[in-house]
Short mmCIF file of C-alpha atoms and ligand atoms in Angstrom, two decimals:
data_model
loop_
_atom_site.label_atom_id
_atom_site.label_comp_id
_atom_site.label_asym_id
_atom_site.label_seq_id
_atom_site.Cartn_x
_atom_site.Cartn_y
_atom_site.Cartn_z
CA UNK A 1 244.07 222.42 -40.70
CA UNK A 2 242.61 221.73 -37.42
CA UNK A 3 244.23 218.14 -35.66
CA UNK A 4 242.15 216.23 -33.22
CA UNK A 5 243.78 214.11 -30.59
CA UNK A 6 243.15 210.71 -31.00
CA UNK A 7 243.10 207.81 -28.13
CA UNK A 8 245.84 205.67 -27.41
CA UNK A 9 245.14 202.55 -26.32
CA UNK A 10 248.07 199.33 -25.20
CA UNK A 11 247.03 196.81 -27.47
CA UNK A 12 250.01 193.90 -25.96
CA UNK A 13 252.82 193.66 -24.58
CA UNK A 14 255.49 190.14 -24.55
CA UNK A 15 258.67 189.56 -23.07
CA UNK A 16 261.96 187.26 -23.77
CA UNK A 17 262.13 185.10 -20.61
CA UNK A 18 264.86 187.88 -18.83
CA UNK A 19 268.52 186.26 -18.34
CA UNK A 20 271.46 186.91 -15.82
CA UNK A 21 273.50 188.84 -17.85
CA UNK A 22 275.98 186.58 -20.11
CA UNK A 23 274.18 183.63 -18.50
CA UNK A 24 271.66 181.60 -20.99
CA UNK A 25 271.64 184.09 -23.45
CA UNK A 26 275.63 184.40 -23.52
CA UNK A 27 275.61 183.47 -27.28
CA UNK A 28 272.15 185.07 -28.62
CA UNK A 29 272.25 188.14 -30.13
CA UNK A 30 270.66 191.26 -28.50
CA UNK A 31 268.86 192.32 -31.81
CA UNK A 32 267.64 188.82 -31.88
CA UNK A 33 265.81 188.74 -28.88
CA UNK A 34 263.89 192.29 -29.99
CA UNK A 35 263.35 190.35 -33.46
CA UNK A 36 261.69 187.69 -31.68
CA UNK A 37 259.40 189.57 -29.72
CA UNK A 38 258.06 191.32 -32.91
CA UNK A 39 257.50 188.32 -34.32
CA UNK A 40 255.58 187.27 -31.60
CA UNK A 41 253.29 189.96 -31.60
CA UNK A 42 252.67 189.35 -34.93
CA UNK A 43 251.90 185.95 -34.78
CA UNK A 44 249.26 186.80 -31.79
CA UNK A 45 247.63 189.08 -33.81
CA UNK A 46 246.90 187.22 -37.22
CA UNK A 47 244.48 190.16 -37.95
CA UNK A 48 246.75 192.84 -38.17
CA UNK A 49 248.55 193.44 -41.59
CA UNK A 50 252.39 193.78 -41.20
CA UNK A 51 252.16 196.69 -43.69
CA UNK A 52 249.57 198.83 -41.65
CA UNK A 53 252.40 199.32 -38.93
CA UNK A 54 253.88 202.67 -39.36
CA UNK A 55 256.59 202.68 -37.02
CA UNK A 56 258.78 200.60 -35.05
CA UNK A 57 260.47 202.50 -32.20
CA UNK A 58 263.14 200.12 -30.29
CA UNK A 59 265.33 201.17 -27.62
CA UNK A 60 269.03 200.36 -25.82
CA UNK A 61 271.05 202.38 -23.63
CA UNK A 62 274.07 201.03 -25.21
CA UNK A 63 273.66 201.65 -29.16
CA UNK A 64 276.41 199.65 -30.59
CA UNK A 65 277.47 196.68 -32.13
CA UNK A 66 274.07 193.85 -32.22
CA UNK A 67 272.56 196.69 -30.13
CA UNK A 68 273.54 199.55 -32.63
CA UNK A 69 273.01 200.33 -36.39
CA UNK A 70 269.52 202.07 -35.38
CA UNK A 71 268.12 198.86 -34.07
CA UNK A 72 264.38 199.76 -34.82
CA UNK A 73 265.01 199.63 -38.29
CA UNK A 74 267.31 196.46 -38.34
CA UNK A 75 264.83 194.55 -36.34
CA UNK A 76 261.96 195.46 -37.93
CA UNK A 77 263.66 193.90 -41.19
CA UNK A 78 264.94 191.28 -39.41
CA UNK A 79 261.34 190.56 -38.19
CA UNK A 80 260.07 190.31 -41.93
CA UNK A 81 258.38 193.55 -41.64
CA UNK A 82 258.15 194.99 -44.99
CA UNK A 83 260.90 196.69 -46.26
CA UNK A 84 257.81 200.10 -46.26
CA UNK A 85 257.64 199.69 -42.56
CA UNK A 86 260.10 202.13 -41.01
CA UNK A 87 262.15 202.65 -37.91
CA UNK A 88 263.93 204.10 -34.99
CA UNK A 89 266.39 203.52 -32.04
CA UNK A 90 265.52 205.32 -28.59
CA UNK A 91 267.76 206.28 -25.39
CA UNK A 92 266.50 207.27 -22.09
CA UNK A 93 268.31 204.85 -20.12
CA UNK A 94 266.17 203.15 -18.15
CA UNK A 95 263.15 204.09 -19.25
CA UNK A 96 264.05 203.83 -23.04
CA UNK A 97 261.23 201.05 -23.64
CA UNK A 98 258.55 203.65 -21.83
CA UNK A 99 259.98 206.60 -23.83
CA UNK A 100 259.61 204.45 -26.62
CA UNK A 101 256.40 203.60 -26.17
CA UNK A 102 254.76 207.00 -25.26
CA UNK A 103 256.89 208.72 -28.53
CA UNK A 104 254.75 206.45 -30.67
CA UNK A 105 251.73 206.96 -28.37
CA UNK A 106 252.32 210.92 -29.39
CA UNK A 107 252.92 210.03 -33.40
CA UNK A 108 249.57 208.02 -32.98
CA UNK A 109 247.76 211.00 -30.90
CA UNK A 110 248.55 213.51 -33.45
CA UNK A 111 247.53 211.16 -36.21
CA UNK A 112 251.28 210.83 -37.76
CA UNK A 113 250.92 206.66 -37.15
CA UNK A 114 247.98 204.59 -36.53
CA UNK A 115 249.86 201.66 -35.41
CA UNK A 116 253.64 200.97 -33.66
CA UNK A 117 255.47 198.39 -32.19
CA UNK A 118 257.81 199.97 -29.55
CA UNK A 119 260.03 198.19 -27.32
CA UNK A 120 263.76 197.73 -25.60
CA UNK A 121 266.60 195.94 -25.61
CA UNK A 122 269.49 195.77 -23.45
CA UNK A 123 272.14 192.42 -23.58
CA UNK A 124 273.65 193.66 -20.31
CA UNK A 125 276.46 190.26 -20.64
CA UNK A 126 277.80 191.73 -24.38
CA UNK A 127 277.39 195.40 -23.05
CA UNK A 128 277.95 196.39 -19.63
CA UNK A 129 276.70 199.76 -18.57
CA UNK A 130 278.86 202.39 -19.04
CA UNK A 131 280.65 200.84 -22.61
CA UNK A 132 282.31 203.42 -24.33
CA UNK A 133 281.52 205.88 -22.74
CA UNK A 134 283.55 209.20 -23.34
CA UNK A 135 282.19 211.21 -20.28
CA UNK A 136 282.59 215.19 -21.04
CA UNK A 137 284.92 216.43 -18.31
CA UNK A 138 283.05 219.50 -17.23
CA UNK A 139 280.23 217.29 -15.93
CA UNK A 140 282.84 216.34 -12.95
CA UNK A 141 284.97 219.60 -13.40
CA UNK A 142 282.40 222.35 -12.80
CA UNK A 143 281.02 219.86 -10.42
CA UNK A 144 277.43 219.31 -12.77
CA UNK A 145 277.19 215.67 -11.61
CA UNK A 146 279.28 214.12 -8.83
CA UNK A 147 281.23 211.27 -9.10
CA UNK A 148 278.51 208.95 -7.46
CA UNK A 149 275.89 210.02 -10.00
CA UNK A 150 277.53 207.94 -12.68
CA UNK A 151 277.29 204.53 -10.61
CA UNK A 152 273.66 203.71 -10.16
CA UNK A 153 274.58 201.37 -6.46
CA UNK A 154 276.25 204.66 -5.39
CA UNK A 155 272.93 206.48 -6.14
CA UNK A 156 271.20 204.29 -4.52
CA UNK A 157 273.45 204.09 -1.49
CA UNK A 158 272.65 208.35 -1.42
CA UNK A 159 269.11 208.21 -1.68
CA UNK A 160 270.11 205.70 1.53
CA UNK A 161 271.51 208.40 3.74
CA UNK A 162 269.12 211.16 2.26
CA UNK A 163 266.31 209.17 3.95
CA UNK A 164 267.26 207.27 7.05
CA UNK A 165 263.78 205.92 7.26
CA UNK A 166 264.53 203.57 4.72
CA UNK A 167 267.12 201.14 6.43
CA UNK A 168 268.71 198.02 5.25
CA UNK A 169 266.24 195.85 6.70
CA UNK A 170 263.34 197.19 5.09
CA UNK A 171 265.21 197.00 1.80
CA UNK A 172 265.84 193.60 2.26
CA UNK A 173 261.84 192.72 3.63
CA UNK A 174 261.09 194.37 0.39
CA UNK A 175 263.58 192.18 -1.77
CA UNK A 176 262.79 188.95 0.04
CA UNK A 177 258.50 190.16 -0.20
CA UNK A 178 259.47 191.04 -4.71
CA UNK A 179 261.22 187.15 -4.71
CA UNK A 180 258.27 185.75 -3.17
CA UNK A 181 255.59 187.55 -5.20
CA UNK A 182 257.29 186.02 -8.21
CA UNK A 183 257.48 182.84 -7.34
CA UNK A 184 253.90 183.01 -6.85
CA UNK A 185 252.64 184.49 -9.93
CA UNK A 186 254.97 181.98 -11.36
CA UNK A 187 253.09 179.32 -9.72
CA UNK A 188 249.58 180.47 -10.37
CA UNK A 189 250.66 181.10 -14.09
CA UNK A 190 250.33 184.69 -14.08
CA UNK A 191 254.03 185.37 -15.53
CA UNK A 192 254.03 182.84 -18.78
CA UNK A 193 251.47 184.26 -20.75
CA UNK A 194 253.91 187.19 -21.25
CA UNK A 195 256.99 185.01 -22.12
CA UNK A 196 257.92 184.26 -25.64
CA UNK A 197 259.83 181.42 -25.86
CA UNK A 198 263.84 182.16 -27.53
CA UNK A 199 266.15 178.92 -28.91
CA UNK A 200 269.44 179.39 -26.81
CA UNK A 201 273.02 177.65 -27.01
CA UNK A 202 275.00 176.61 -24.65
CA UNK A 203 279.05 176.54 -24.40
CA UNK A 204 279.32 173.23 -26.27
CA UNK A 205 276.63 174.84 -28.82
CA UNK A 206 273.97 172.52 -28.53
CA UNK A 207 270.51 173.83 -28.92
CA UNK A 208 268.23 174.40 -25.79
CA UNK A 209 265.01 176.98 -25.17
CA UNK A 210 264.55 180.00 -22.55
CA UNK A 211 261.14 179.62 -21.08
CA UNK A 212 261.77 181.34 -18.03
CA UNK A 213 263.46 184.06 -16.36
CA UNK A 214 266.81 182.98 -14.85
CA UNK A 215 267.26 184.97 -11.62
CA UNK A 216 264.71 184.01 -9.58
CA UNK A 217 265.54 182.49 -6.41
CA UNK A 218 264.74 181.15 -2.81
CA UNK A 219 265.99 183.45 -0.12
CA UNK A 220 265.59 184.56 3.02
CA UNK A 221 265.83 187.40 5.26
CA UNK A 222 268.72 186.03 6.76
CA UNK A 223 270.88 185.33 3.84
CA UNK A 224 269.92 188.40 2.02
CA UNK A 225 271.12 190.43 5.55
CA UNK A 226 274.58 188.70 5.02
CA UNK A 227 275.07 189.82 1.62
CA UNK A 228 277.87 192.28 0.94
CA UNK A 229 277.63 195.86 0.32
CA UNK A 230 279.44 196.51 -2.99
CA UNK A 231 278.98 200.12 -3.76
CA UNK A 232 280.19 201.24 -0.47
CA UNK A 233 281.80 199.52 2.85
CA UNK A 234 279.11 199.05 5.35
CA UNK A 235 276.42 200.47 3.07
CA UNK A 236 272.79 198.94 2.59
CA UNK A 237 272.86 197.94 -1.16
CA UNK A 238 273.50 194.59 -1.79
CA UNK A 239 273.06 192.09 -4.63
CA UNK A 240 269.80 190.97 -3.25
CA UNK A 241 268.31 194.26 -2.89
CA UNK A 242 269.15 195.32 -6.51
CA UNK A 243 267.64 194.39 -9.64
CA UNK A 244 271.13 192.34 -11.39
CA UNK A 245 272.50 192.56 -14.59
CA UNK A 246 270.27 191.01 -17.28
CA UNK A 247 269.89 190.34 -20.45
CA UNK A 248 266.15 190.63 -21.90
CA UNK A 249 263.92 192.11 -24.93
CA UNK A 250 260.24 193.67 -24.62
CA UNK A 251 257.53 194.59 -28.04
CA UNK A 252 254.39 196.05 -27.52
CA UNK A 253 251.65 196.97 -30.06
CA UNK A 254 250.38 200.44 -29.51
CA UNK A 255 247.93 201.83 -31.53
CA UNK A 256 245.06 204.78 -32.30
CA UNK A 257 241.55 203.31 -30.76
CA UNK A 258 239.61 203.65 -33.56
CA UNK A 259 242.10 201.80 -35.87
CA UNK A 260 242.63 199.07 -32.89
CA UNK A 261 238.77 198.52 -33.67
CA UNK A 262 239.16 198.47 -37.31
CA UNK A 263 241.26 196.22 -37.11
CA UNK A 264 240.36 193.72 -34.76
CA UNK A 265 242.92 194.17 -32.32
CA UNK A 266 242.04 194.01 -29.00
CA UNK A 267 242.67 196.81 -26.67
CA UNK A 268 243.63 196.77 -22.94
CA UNK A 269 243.90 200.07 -21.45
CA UNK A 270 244.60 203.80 -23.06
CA UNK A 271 247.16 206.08 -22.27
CA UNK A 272 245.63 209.07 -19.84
CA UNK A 273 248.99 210.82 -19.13
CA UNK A 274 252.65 210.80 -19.19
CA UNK A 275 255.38 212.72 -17.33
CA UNK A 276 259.48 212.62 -17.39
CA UNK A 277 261.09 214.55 -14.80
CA UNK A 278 265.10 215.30 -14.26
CA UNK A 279 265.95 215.24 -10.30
CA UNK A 280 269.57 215.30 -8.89
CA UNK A 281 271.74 213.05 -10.43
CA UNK A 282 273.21 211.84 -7.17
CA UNK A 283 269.90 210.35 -5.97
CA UNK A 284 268.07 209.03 -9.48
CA UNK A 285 265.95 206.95 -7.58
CA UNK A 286 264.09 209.55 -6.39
CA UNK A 287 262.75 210.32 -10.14
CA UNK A 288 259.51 208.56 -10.20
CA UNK A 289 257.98 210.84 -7.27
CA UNK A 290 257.61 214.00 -9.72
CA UNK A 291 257.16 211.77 -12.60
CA UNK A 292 254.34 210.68 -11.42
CA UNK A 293 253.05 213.90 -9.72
CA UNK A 294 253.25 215.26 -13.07
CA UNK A 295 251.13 212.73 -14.99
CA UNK A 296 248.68 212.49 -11.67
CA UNK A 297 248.44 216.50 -12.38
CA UNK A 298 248.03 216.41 -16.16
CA UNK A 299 245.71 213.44 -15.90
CA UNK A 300 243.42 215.17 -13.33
CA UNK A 301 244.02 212.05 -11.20
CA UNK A 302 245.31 212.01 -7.29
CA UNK A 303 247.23 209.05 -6.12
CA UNK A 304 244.48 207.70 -4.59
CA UNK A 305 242.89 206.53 -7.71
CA UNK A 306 245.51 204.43 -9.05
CA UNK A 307 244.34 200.81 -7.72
CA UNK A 308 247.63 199.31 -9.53
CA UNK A 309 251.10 200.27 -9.21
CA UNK A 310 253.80 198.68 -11.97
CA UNK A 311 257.11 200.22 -10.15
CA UNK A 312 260.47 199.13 -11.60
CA UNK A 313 262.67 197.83 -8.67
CA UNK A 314 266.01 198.76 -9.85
CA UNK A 315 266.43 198.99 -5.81
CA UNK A 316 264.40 198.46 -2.92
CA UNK A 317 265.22 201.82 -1.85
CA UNK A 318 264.11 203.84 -4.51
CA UNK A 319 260.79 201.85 -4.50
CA UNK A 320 260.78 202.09 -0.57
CA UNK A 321 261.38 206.31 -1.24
CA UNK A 322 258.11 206.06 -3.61
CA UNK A 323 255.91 204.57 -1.29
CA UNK A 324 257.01 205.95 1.57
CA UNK A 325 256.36 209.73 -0.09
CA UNK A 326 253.21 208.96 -1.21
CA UNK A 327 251.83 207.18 2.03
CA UNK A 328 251.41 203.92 0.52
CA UNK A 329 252.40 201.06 3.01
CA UNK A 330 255.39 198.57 1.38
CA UNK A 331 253.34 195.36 1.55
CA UNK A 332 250.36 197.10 -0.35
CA UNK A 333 249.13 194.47 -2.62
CA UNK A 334 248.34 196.61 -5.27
CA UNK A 335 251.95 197.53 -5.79
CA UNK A 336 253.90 195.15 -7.85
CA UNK A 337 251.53 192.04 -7.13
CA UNK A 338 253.67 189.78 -9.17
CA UNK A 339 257.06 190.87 -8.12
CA UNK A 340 259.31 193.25 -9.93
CA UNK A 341 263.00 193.66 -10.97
CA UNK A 342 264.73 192.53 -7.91
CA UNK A 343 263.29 188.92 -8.72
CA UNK A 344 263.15 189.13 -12.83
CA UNK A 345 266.21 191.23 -13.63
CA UNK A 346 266.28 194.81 -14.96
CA UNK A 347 267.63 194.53 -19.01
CA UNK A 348 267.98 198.63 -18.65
CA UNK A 349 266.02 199.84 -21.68
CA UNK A 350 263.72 196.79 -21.87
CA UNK A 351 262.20 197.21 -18.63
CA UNK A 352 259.56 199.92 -19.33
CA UNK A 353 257.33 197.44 -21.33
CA UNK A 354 257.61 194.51 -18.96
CA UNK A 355 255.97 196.60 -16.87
CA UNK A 356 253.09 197.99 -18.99
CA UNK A 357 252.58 194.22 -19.98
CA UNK A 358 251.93 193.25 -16.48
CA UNK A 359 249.87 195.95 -15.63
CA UNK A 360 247.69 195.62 -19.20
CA UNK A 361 247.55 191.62 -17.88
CA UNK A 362 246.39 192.46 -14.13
CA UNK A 363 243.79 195.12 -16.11
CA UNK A 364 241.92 192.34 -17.51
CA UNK A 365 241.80 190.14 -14.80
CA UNK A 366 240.37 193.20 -12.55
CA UNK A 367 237.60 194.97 -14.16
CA UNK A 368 236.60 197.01 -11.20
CA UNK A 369 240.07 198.25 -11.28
CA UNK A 370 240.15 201.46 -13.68
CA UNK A 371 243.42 203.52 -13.37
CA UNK A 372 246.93 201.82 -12.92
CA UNK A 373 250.42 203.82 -12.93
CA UNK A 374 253.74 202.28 -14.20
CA UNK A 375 257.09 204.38 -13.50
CA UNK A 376 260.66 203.56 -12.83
CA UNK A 377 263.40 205.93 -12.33
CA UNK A 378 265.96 206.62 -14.74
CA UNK A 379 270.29 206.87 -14.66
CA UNK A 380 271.25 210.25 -14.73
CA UNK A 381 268.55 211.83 -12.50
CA UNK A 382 264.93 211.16 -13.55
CA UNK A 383 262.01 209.59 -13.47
CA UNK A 384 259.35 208.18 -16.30
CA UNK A 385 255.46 207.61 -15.19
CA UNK A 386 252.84 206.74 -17.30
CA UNK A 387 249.14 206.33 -16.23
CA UNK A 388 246.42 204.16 -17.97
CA UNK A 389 243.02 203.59 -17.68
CA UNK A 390 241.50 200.27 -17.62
CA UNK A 391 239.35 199.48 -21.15
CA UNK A 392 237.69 196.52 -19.20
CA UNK A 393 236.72 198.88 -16.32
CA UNK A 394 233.19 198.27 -15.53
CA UNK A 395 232.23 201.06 -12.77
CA UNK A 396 230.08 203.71 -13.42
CA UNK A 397 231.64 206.58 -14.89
C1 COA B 401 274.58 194.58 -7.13
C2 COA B 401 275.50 194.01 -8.19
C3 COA B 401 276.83 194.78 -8.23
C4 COA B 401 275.76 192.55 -7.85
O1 COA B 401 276.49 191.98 -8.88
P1 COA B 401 277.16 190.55 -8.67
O2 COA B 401 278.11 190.60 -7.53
O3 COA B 401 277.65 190.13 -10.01
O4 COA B 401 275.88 189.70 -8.26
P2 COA B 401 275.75 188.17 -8.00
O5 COA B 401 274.50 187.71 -8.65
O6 COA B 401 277.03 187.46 -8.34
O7 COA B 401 275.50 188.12 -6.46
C5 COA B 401 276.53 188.34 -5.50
C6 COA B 401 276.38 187.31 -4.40
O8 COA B 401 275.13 187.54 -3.76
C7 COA B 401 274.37 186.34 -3.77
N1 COA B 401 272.96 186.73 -3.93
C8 COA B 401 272.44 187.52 -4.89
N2 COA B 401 271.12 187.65 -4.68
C9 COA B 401 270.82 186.97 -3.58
C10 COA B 401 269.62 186.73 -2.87
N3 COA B 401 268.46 187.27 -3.28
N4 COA B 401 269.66 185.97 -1.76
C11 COA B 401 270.83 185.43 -1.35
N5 COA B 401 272.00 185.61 -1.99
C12 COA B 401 271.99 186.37 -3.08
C13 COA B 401 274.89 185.56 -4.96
O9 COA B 401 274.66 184.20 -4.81
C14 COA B 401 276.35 185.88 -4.92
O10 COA B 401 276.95 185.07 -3.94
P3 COA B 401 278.44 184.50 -4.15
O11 COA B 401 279.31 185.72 -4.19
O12 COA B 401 278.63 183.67 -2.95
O13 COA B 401 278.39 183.76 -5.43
C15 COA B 401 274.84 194.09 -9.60
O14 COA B 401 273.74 193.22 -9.66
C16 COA B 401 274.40 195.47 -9.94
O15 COA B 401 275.23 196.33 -10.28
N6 COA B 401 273.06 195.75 -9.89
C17 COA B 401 272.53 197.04 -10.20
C18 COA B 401 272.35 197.18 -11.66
C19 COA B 401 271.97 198.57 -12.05
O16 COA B 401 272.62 199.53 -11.64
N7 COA B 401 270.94 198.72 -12.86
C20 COA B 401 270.49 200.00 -13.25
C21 COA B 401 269.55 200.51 -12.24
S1 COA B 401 269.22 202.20 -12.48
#
């Protein structure tokens, strides 16, 4: 039998509002917040029958208790899918919504699925990173992964003193610039359209709504320069520079392009190439650089064509190492336009599709822009980077 490889196109992407972690979403359930944003998609796309989805992929980087019991599955029930519909948990870390989402892109490519919803979850407040985890002494012991490699501040703090380039202040421009960008896409609406609203309760247990993300805030260069350094005295990491502990859910519809047609659903961009990578442990951050050199290289592309860069700020740093090693200056507006991580939070495994949301949203309202990258690095030394193409692009090919 002879298999062709079919397109894979981003058909939409939402978001729960993203919450300090056990802040407004202290008593709603992780798997709850993934259940809503499937249920969202759904409702935005009246044309799509719930039984034509063949697979619902949904990761966590802590898979257990309302985050365990293979929550892909669970949520997809939860949802209403029918009980036909199956699914799967996922666990890269960081990057488990992107892994997520380019394992169904694969299914779809090699004609296994025509349609998926693939997402991430991570309730940072019920499960702090790290929970239960039964680390395998020999990583330490035979000296695999030092100590530092297992606290992602310490990483960061590393990748620091690896490149002295990148000082404090320039983290902290960068953190004040990802605040500010947010606030602005806030106020020119850019963020809401992506936000699906999720019924909260507060300590007394009266009934409110999440509309918006929670850690946004004014700063300043000055207060974020008198912040303490927590993963090291005198270091350069601080709580301003650093995406915080969140609590958030992401869904996206991905699908084959010729059943996207068939079935109405509009499509955004298509997948051109993907790459994971595994660098030192001890410096994580560094991961998207040969992530992304590896999609660039199996895309055919070179840097210079991407006109729109989705970059996950788990620290200013590792964005700050990106740019730096590929040339691009840290105020470039076509990095992160709308702010990033450091603003919004970082809900570990949800992240990836936050990202691919934004970048399927800034796609449409820029047709002359035709190739845009999303990566973030990953805990445990690597990197994800995914690069699509713009279906709205209107050059000349
Ligand atoms: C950095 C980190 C330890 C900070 O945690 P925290 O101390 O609970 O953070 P807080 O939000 O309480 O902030 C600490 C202080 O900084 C202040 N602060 C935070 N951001 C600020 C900003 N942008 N401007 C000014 N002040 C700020 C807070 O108000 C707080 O002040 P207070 O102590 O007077 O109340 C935590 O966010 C963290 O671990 N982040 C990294 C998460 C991570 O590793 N993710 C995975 C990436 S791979």
């Amino acid at each position: 039998m002879t298999r062709e490889v079919r397109d894979v196109v981003f058909v939409d992407g939402v978001r729960t509002p993203f919450g300090k972690a056990a802040g407004m979403y202290a008593r709603t359930r992780a798997d709850d917040l993934v259940v809503r944003c499937i249920r969202e998609l759904l409702r935005r796309h009246p044309s799509l029958p719930a039984e034509r989805i063949d697979e619902v992929a949904i990761a966590a980087a802590t898979q257990t208790g309302d985050q365990g019991l293979t929550i892909g599955r669970t949520a997809a029930l939860l949802a209403g899918l029918p009980a036909s519909v199956p699914g799967y948990a996922i666990d890269r870390m960081c990057a488990g919504a992107m892994t997520a989402v380019t394992t169904v892109a694969a299914s779809i490519a090699i004609g296994a699925a025509d349609v998926a919803i693939a997402g991430g979850v991570e309730h940072m407040g019920r499960h702090p990173m790290g929970e239960g985890v039964d680390l395998n002494p020999r990583l330490l012991a035979e000296r695999l992964v030092d100590q530092s490699a297992l606290v992602m501040g310490a990483t960061a703090e590393n990748l620091h003193d690896r490149l002295p380039a990148v000082t404090r202040e320039r983290a902290d421009a960068f953190a004040l610039a990802s605040q500010e960008r947010t606030a602005k896409a806030y106020a020119d609406g850019k963020l809401q359209p992506d936000l699906v609203p999720v019924a909260i309760r507060d300590q007394a247990g009266g009934w409110g709504l999440a509309t918006v993300d929670e850690a946004p805030r004014d700063t300043s260069l000055a207060a974020l320069a008198g912040l303490r350094t927590p993963f090291r005295p005198h270091g350069r990491v601080t709580a301003g520079n650093a995406a915080g502990l969140t609590d958030g859910a992401t869904a996206s519809l991905v699908a084959a392009a010729d059943v996207a047609a068939e079935l109405g659903l509009p499509a955004g961009m298509r997948l051109v190439s993907y790459a994971f990578a595994g660098v030192e442990p001890e410096v994580m951050g560094i991961g998207p650089i040969p992530s992304t050199e590896q999609a660039l290289r199996r895309a055919g592309l070179a840097i210079e064509d991407i006109e729109r860069f989705e970059l996950n700020e788990a620290f200013a740093v590792q964005v700050l190492a990106f740019l730096d090693h590929f040339g691009i200056a840290e105020d470039d507006p076509r990095v992160n336009p709308w702010g990033g991580a450091i603003a919004v939070g970082h809900p570990l495994a949800a992240s990836g599709v936050r990202l691919m949301t934004q970048l399927a949203r800034q796609f449409a309202e820029h047709p002359q822009v035709r190739y845009g990258l999303t990566a973030m690095c990953v805990g445990i030394g690597m990197g994800g980077s995914v690069i699509w193409e713009n279906l709205r692009w209107e050059g000349t090919k």
